[in-house]
XYZ file of C-alpha atoms in Angstrom:
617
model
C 37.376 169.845 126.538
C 40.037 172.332 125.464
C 43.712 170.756 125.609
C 47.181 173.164 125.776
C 49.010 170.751 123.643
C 52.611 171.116 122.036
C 55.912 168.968 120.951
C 57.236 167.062 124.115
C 60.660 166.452 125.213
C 61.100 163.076 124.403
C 62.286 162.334 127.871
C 61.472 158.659 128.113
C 59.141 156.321 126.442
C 55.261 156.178 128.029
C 54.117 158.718 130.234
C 56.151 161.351 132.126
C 54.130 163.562 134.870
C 54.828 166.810 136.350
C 52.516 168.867 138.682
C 51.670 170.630 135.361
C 51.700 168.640 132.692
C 51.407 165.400 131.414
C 53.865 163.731 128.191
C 53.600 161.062 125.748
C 55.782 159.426 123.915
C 55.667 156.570 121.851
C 57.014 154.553 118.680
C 55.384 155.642 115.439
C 56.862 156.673 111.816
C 56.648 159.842 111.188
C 54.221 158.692 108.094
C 51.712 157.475 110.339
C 48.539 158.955 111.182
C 48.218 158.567 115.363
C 46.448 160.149 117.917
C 46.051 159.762 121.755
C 42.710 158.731 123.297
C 41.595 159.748 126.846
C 38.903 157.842 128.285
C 37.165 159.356 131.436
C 37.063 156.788 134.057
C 33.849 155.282 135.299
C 31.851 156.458 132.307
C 30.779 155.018 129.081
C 32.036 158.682 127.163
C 33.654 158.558 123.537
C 37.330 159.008 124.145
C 38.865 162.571 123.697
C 41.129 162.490 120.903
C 43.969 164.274 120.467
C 45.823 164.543 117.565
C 49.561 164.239 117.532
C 51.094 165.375 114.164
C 54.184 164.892 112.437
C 55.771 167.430 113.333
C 56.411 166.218 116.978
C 58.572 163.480 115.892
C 62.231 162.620 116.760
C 63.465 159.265 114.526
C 60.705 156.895 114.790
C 58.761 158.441 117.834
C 56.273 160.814 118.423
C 56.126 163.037 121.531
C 52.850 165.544 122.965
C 53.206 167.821 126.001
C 49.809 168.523 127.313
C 49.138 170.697 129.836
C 47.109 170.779 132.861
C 45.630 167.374 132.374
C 45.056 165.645 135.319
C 45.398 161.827 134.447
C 43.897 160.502 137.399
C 40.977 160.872 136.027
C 41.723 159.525 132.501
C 42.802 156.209 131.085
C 44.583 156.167 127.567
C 45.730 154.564 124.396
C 47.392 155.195 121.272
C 45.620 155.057 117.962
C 47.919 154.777 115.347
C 46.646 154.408 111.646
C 43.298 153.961 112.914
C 44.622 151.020 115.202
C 43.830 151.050 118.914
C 46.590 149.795 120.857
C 47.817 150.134 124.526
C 51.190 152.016 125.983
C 53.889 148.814 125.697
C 55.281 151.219 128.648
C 51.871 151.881 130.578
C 52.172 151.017 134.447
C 48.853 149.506 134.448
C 46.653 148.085 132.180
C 42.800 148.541 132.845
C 40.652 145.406 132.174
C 42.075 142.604 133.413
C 41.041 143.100 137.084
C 39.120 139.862 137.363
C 41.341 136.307 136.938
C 39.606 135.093 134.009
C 36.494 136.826 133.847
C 34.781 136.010 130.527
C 32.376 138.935 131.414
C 34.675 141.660 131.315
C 34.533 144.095 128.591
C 35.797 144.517 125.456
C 38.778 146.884 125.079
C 41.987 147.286 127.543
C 42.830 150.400 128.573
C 46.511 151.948 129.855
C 46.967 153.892 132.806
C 49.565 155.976 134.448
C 49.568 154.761 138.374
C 52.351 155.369 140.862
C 50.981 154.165 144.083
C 53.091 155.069 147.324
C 54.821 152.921 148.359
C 58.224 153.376 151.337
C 60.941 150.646 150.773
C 62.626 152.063 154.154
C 63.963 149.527 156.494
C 64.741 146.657 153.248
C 68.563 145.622 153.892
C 70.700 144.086 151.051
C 70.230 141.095 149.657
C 73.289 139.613 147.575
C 72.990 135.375 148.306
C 76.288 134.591 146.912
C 76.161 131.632 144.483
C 77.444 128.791 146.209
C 74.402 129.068 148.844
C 71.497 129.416 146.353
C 68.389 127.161 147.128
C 65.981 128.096 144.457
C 62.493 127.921 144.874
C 59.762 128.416 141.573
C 56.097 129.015 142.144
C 53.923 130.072 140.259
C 51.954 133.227 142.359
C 48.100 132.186 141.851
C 48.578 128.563 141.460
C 51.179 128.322 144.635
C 48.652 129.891 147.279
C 45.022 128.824 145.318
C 45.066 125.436 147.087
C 44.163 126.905 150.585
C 41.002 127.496 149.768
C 37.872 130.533 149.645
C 38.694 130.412 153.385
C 41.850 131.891 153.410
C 42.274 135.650 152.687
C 43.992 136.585 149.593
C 44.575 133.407 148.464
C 45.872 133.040 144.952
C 47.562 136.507 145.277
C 50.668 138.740 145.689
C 49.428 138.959 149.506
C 49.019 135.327 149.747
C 52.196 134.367 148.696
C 53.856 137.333 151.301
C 51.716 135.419 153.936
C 53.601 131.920 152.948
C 57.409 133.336 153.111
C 57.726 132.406 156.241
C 57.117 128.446 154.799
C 59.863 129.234 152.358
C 62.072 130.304 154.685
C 61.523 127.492 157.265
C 62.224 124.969 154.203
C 65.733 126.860 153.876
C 65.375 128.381 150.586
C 67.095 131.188 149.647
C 65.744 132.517 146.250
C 62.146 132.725 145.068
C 61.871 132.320 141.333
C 58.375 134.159 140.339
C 56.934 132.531 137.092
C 55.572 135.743 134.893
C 54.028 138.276 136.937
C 53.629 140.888 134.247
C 50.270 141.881 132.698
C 49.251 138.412 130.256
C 45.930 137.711 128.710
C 44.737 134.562 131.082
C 41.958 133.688 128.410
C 42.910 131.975 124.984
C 39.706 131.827 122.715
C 39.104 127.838 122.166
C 39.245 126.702 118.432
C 37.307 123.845 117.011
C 39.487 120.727 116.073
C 39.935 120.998 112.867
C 39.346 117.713 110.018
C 43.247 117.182 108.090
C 43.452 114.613 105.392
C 42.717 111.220 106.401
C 43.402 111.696 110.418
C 39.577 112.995 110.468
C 38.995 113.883 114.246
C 36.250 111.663 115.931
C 32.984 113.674 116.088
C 30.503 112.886 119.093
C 27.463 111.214 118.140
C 24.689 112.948 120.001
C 23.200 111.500 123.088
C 21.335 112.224 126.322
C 22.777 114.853 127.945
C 25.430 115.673 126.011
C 26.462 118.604 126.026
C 25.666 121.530 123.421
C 27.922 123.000 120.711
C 26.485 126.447 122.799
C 27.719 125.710 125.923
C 30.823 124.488 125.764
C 33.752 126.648 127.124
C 34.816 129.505 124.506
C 37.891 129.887 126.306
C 40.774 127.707 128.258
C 43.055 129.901 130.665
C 46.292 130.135 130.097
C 47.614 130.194 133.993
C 51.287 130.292 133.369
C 51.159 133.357 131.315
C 53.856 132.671 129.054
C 53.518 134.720 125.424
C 53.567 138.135 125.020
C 52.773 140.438 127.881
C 52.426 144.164 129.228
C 55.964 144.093 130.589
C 56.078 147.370 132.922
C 52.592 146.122 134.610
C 52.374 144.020 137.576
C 49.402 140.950 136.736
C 46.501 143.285 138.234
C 44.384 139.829 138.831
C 47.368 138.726 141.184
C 46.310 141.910 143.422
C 44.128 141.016 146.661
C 42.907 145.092 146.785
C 42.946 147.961 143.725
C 46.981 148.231 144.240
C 48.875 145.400 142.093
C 52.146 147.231 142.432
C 52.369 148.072 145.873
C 51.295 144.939 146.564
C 54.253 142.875 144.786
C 56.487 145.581 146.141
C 55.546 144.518 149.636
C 55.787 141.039 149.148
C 59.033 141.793 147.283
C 60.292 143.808 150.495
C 59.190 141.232 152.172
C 61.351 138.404 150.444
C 64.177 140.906 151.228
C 63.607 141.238 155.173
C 63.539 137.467 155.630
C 66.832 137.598 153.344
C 65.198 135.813 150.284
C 65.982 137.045 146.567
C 63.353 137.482 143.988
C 63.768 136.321 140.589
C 61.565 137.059 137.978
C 60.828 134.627 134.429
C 60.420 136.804 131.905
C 58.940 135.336 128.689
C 59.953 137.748 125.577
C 59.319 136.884 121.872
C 61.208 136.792 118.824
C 60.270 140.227 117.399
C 60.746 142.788 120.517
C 64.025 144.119 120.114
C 67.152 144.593 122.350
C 66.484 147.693 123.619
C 63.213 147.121 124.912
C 64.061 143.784 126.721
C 67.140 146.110 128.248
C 64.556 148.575 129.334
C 61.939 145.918 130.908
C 64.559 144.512 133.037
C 66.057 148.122 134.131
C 62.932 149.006 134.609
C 62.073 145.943 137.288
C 65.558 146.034 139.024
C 64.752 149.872 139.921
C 61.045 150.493 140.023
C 60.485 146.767 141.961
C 63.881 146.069 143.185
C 64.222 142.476 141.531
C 67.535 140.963 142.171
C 67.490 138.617 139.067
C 65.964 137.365 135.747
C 65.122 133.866 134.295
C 65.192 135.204 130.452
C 63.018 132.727 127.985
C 62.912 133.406 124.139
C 65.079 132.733 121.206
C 66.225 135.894 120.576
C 67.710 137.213 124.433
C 69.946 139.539 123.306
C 73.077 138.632 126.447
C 75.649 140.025 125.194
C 74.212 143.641 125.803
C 72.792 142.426 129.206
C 75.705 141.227 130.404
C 77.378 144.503 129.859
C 75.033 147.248 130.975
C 76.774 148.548 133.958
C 73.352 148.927 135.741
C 72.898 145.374 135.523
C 75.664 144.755 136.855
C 74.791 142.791 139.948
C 71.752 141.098 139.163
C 71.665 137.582 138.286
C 70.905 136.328 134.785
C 69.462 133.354 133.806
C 69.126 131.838 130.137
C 69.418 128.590 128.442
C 72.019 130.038 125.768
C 75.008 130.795 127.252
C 78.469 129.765 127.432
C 81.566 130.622 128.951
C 83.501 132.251 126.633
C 80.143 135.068 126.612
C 81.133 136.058 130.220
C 83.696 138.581 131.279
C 86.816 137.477 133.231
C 85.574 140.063 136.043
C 82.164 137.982 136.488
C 84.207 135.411 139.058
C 84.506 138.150 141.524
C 80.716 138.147 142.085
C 79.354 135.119 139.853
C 75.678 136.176 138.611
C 75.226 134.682 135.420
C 73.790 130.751 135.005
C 72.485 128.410 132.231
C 69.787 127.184 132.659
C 68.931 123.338 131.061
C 67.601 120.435 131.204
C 70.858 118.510 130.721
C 71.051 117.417 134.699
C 67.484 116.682 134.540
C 67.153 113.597 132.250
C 70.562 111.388 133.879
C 69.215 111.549 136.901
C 65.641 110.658 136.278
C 67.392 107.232 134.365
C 69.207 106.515 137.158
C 66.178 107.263 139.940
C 63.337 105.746 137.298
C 65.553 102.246 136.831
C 65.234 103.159 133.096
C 68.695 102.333 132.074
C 71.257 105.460 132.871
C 74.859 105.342 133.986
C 76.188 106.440 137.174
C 79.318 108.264 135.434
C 77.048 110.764 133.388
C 75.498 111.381 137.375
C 78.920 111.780 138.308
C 79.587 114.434 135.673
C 76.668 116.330 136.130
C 77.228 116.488 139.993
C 80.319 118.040 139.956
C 79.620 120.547 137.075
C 80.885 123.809 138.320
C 82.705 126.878 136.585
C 84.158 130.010 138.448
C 82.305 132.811 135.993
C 79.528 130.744 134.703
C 76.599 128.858 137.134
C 74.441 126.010 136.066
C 70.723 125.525 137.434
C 69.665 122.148 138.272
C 66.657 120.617 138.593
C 64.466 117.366 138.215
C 61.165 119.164 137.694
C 59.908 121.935 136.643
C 56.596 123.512 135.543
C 56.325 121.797 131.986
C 56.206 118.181 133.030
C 55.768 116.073 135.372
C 56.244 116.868 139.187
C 58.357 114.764 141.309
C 56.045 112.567 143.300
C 54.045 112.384 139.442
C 57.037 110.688 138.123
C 57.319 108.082 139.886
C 53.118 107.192 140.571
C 52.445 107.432 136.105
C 53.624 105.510 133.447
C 51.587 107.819 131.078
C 50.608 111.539 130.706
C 46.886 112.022 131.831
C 46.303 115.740 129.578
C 43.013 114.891 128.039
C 41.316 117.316 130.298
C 43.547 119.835 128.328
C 41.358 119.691 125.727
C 43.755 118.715 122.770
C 43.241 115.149 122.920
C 45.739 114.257 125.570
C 48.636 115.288 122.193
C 50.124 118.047 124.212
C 53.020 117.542 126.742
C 56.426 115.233 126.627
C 55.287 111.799 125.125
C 58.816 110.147 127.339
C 59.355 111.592 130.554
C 61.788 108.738 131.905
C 58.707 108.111 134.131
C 57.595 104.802 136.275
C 54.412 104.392 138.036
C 56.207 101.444 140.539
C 53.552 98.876 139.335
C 50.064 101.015 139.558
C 48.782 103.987 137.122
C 48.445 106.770 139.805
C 47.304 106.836 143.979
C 47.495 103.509 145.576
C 46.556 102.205 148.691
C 49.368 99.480 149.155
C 52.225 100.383 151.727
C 54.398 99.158 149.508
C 54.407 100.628 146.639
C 54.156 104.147 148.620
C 57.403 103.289 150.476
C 59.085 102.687 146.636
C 57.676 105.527 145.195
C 59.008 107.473 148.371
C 62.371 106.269 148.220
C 62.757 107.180 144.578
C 61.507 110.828 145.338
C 64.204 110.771 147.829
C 66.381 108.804 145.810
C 66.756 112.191 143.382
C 66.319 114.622 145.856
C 69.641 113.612 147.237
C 71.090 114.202 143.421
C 69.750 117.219 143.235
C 70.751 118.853 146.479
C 74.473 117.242 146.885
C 75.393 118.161 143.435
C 77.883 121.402 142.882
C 75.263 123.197 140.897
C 72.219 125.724 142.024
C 69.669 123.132 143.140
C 65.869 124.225 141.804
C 63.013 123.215 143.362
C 59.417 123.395 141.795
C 56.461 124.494 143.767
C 54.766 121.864 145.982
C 58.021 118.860 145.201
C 58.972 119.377 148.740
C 55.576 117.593 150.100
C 54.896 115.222 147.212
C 52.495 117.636 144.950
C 50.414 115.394 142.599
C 48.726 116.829 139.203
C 47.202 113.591 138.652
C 49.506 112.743 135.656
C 49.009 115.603 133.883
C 52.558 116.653 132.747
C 51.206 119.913 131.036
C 48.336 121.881 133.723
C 49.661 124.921 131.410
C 45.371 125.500 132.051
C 44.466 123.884 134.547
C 43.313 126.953 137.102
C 41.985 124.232 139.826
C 43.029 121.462 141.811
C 45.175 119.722 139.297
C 46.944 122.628 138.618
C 47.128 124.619 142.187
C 49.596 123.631 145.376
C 48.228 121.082 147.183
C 48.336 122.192 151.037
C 46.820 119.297 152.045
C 49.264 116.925 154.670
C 49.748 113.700 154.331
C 51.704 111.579 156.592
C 54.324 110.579 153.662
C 54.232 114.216 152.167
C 55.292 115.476 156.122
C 58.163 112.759 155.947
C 59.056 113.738 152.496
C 59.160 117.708 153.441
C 61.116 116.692 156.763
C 63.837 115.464 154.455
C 63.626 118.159 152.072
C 64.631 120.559 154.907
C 67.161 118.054 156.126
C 69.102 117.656 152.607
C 68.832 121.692 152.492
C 70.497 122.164 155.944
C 73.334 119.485 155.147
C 73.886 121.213 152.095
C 74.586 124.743 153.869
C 76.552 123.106 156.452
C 79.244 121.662 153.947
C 80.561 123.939 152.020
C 82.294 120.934 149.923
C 79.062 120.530 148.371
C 78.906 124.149 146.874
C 82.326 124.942 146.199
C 82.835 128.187 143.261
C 85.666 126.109 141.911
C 85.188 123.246 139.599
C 87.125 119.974 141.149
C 90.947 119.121 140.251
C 90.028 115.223 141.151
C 93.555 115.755 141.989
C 95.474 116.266 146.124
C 96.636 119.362 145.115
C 96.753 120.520 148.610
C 98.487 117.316 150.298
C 95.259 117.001 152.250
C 95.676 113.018 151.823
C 92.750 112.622 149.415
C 91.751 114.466 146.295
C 89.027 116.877 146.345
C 87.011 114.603 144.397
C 87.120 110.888 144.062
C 84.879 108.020 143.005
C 85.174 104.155 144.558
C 83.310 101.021 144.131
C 83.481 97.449 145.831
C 87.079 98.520 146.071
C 88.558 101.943 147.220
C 90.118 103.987 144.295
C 88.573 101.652 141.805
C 86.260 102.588 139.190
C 86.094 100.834 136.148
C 83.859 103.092 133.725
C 82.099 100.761 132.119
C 78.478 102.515 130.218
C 76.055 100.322 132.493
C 77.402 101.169 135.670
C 74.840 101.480 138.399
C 76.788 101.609 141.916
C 79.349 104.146 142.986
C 80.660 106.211 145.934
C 81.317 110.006 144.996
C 84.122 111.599 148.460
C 83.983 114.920 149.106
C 87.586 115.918 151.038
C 86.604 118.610 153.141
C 89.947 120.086 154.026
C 89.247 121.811 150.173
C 86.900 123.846 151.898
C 88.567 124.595 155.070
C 86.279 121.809 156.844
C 87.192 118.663 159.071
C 84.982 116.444 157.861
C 84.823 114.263 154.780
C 81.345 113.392 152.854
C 81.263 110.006 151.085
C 78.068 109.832 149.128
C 76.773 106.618 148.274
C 74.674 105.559 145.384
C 72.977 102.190 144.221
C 70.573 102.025 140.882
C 71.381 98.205 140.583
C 67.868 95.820 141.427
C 70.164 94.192 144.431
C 72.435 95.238 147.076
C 75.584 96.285 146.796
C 78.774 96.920 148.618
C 81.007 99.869 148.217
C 84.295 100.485 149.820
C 85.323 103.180 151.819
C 88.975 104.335 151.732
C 90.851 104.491 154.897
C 90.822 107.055 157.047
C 93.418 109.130 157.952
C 94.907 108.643 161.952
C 91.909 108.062 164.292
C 89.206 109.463 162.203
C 86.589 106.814 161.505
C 83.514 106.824 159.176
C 79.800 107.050 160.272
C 76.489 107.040 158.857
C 74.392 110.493 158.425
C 71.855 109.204 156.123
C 70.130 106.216 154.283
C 67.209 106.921 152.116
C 65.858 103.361 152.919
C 65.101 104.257 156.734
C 61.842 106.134 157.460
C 62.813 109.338 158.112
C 66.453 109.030 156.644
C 68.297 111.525 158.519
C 69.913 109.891 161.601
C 69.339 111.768 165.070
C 72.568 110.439 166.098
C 75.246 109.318 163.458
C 76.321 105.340 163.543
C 79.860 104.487 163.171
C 80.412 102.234 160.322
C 82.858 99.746 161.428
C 83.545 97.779 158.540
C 85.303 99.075 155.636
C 82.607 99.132 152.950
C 78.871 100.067 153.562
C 76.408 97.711 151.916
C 73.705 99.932 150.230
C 70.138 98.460 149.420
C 68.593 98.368 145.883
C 67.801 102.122 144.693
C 69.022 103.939 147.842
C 71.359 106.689 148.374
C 73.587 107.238 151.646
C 75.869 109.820 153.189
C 78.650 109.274 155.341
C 80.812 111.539 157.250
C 84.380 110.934 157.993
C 85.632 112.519 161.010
C-alpha cells in the first residue's frame, strides 16, 4: 500500500477529514519514536505503519497529512516508542461493542465516525435555576430492569423510550452518570495475606467451587475512572450508531423541554486544557446543556471563564462564591455540589439524634451567583426506601468482604433487617421516605433525585452496587401498591414546588418584613408563634413561607415533628379574613388532600415523625 504522506497543519488534535485527505495529530516529544497504525477492518491483516518523523512536529505534537486514504475502511492507533495506544480524541473506540463481554478480543482500536445525524426542529432549552428538578440515572442500569422483553433495554434508546416517565414525574433535568467510552471489566485480584489479619481461606468441600472457575473479572457499571472522553459508551448503543443514538435521545430530552447533564469523571493527571476541550467538545458536537465535574484537580477557574461555556451549567464539589463572577446572577449556572444537606436531614428523618435548626439552615440555603444541589441519595450509598428497611450494609456479594461502602449511613431498618411483611412497619418506613422527601423538595436549593427513589427502589442493602450489573443494581420497574403511593407523592411534592415560587426563590431570605408584607419572608415558630428557642436537641418546628415575597397570595407554613410524640405548633395569625388550611400530612395515606381542610384552631397538632403543609389564604 503506497501512502502520499507529508507534515500536516496542525489544525486540531485527532483526526481531521477532507474529501482528499485524511490528518493526524497527536501529543508526542519530538524525541520520540511514533508511528500511525491502520488496521483494515474485518480482517485479521498486520497494521500498515506509517512512520511520522520528527520533523512534523510543532511543540510537543506531531502532525501527518495523508492523502487519498479513505478511513472508512481503516481503524487506527498511535504507536509511540513502541507503545500502542488509542487517539485520547478518537470518536469511537472499536472493541467494546459488547457490555461486558469477556470474549472480546484483545486490543482496542480508534476510529474516525461521523454518523448523520439532523438536530432540525430541537428548540432551546435554558430551565432557569429556581425550577430545576434533577433527575440522575444511570443509562444501562435505569432501563435494564424491564427485562429481555423489552426492546433496547439497558440503552441510549431505552432510556429515549422512558422520557416521557420523566416528564410525567415533573422533572426538569436529566443528570446522565458517565456515558463516555469506560472499560466495564476490572480484572479480579486474589485477596491478598497482610501481617497478622491473614484472610480466611475456604477449606475444600463438595461442590465448591474451583480456583478455575471463578469470575476473572467484576464489572465496573458506573464507569467512573479514566475514560475515552470524545466517545459515546458504544455498549449503551441498541444498533452500530452510539452517537446518533445519544444525540436522539439528547434531542429528545430537548423536545419534551428536559436538560441533559452529563458526570464527567476526570483524574488527577489530565490537564486543563484537555478537560476544557472534552466539555467544548460535548456542548457542540452533542449539545449538552451542563456538566457534573468529579476529580480533584477541575481546573474552574478557566471553565468558568471560557466565553463558549458561557451558558452551560457547572457542577463541582469545590466551589465557592468568591470563584464566580458578579455577572453569573443574571443567568445563575454554576452549583456546588455536597453532601452537606444530605446527612441533617437523614438525623432528623432516621430519629438518630439531629437538630431541627441545622434543617432549618440547610433549607433556606440560597445565593444569587452560586446554586447548591441537594439530595438525600445518591448512587454511592444507600437508596431512599434502603435507608430506612437496613440497619447494616449487605456488600458481600461485592466481593471484598462486605469492607467496601460507608460503614454509618444514619440508617434505620424500623425494627426488621430488610422486606417485611407487617403493615406496620411498611407504613413507618413509608412515612420516613416521605418524611425526607418533603425536606428535600421544599427546601430553596436544586432538589436531586436518584434513579428509582421516586417508587421505593430497593438494592437489598447494598450501599455500594458500583458492580452489580443485575437486579440489585438495575431500576426496579416492578409496582407495588406502596411504591405507586410513594411515586403519587413524589409527583405531588414536585407540582407544589413549581406552583410556589416561595419555595425556589434566587434570593437568599432577609428573615426580615422588608417589604411591609406583615410577615417576614422567612420565619420559624413553635408551641408559640414567633418563638423559637434554639436549643441543640430541638426536634419540632414550623418553617412560614410569606408569599407576597414572590408576588403570590398565599402563605406556606411547613410543619415538622422528629420528637417520638405529638406535638403542637402554633400558627401566627392571619392577616384580615385569610384563614389557614391543611394541604398535606405525611401521616394520611396518600398525603396530598383532594380538597384542603381549614384548620380552625390556632396551632396544628403534628404526629410523631410527620411533616405537614399549610396554606394561608
Amino acid at each position: 500500500m503506497r501512502l502520499d504522506v507529508k507534515r500536516g497543519e496542525f489544525l486540531r488534535l485527532g483526526v481531521t477529514k477532507s474529501k482528499t485527505w485524511a490528518e493526524f495529530c497527536f501529543e508526542c516529544r519530538k524525541e520520540s519514536e511514533c508511528k500511525i497504525l491502520l488496521y483494515k477492518r474485518n480482517t485479521t491483516d498486520l497494521p500498515v505503519e506509517i512512520t511520522v518523523p520528527p520533523e512534523f512536529s510543532k511543540g510537543n505534537l506531531r502532525s501527518v497529512r495523508i492523502d487519498k486514504l479513505d478511513l472508512s475502511e481503516y481503524d487506527y492507533n498511535f504507536s509511540i516508542d513502541q507503545k500502542e495506544i488509542t487517539d485520547p480524541f478518537a470518536r469511537r473506540i472499536i472493541g467494546r461493542e459488547g457490555w461486558a463481554d469477556t470474549k472480546r478480543k484483545a486490543g482496542l482500536y480508534s476510529r474516525y465516525e461521523l454518523n448523520p445525524f439532523s438536530w432540525r426542529g430541537e428548540p432551546k432549552v435554558e430551565v432557569l435555576r429556581k425550577d430545576m428538578v434533577l433527575y440522575k440515572l444511570h443509562v444501562r442500569n435505569f432501563t435494564k430492569g424491564l427485562g429481555e422483553s423489552v426492546p433496547d433495554s439497558g440503552t441510549f434508546r431505552g432510556l429515549e423510550k422512558k422520557l416521557s416517565y420523566l416528564k410525567s414525574l415533573g422533572v426538569t433535568s436529566v443528570e446522565l452518570m458517565p456515558v463516555y467510552e469506560f472499560e466495564e471489566l476490572l480484572p479480579v485480584e486474589p485477596p491478598k495475606e497482610t501481617g497478622s489479619y491473614a484472610y480466611w481461606k475456604e477449606k475444600k468441600k463438595k461442590g465448591a467451587v474451583k480456583a478455575e472457575d471463578k469470575p476473572k473479572y467484576k464489572i465496573n457499571c458506573w464507569g467512573y475512572g479514566a475514560g475515552s472522553y470524545f466517545a459515546p459508551k458504544a455498549s449503551f448503543a441498541a444498533g452500530e450508531c452510539p452517537d446518533a443514538e445519544l444525540k436522539s435521545c439528547i434531542l429528545k430530552m430537548h423536545k419534551k423541554g428536559m436538560e441533559c447533564i452529563l458526570e464527567m469523571d476526570f483524574g488527577d493527571c489530565l490537564p486543563a486544557w484537555f478537560i476544557l476541550e472534552v466539555l467544548k467538545f460535548w456542548v457542540r458536537e452533542y449539545h449538552v446543556d451542563g456538566f457534573h465535574l468529579q476529580g480533584s484537580r477541575i481546573p474552574m477557574d478557566i471553565l468558568m471563564q471560557e466565553p463558549y461555556l458561557g451558558r452551560t451549567k457547572l457542577f463541582y464539589r469545590g466551589i465557592s462564591e468568591d470563584m464566580i463572577d458578579g455577572q453569573e446572577s443574571a443567568f445563575p449556572r454554576i452549583f456546588v455540589d455536597t453532601d452537606e444537606f444530605m446527612y441533617p436531614c437523614r438525623r432528623l428523618a432516621a430519629g438518630i439524634d439531629g437538630n431541627v435548626w441545622d434543617l432549618a439552615n440547610q433549607m433556606k440555603k440560597q445565593n444569587e451567583r452560586l446554586g447548591h444541589i441537594n439530595y438525600i441519595a445518591d448512587n454511592n450509598d444507600f437508596t431512599l426506601a434502603d435507608l430506612f428497611s437496613y440497619e447494616k450494609k449487605h456488600n458481600s456479594q461485592n466481593g471484598e468482604g462486605n469492607l467496601d461502602g460507608p460503614d454509618f449511613s444514619l440508617n434505620i431498618n424500623c425494627g426488621v433487617e430488610g422486606e417485611s411483611s407487617s403493615r406496620n412497619i411498611q407504613r413507618i418506613r413509608l412515612r420516613r421516605m416521605k418524611n425526607a422527601a418533603a425536606m428535600l423538595f421544599l427546601s430553596q436549593g436544586v432538589p436531586m433525585l436518584m434513579a428509582g427513589d421516586e417508587d421505593c427502589n430497593s438494592q437489598q442493602g447494598n450501599n455500594n452496587a458500583y458492580c452489580q450489573d443485575n437486579q440489585i443494581g438495575w431500576k426496579d420497574w416492578k409496582s407495588s401498591r406502596s411504591s405507586k403511593e410513594f411515586f403519587r407523592y413524589i409527583r405531588c411534592l414536585i407540582q407544589f414546588r413549581k406552583e410556589h415560587a416561595i419555595l425556589r426563590m434566587e434570593q437568599p431570605m432577609r428573615l426580615s418584613d422588608a417589604k411591609s408584607a406583615g410577615y417576614p419572608d422567612l420565619s420559624y415558630h413553635e408551641e408559640n408563634a414567633w418563638i423559637t428557642p434554639q436549643h441543640f436537641n430541638r426536634k419540632a418546628i414550623g418553617v412560614l413561607y410569606c408569599g407576597k415575597y414572590a408576588g403570590e397570595a398565599e402563605d406556606v407554613f411547613i410543619g415538622f415533628n422528629f420528637c417520638n410524640f405529638p406535638k403542637k405548633l402554633a400558627l401566627p395569625k392571619q392577616r384580615g379574613r385569610r384563614k389557614w388550611y391543611l394541604a398535606m400530612d405525611t401521616v394520611g395515606k396518600e398525603s396530598f388532600l383532594e380538597e384542603q381542610e381549614e384548620v380552625k384552631e390556632s396551632w396544628y397538632s403534628l404526629e410523631p415523625h410527620s411533616v405537614c403543609i399549610i396554606i394561608g389564604k
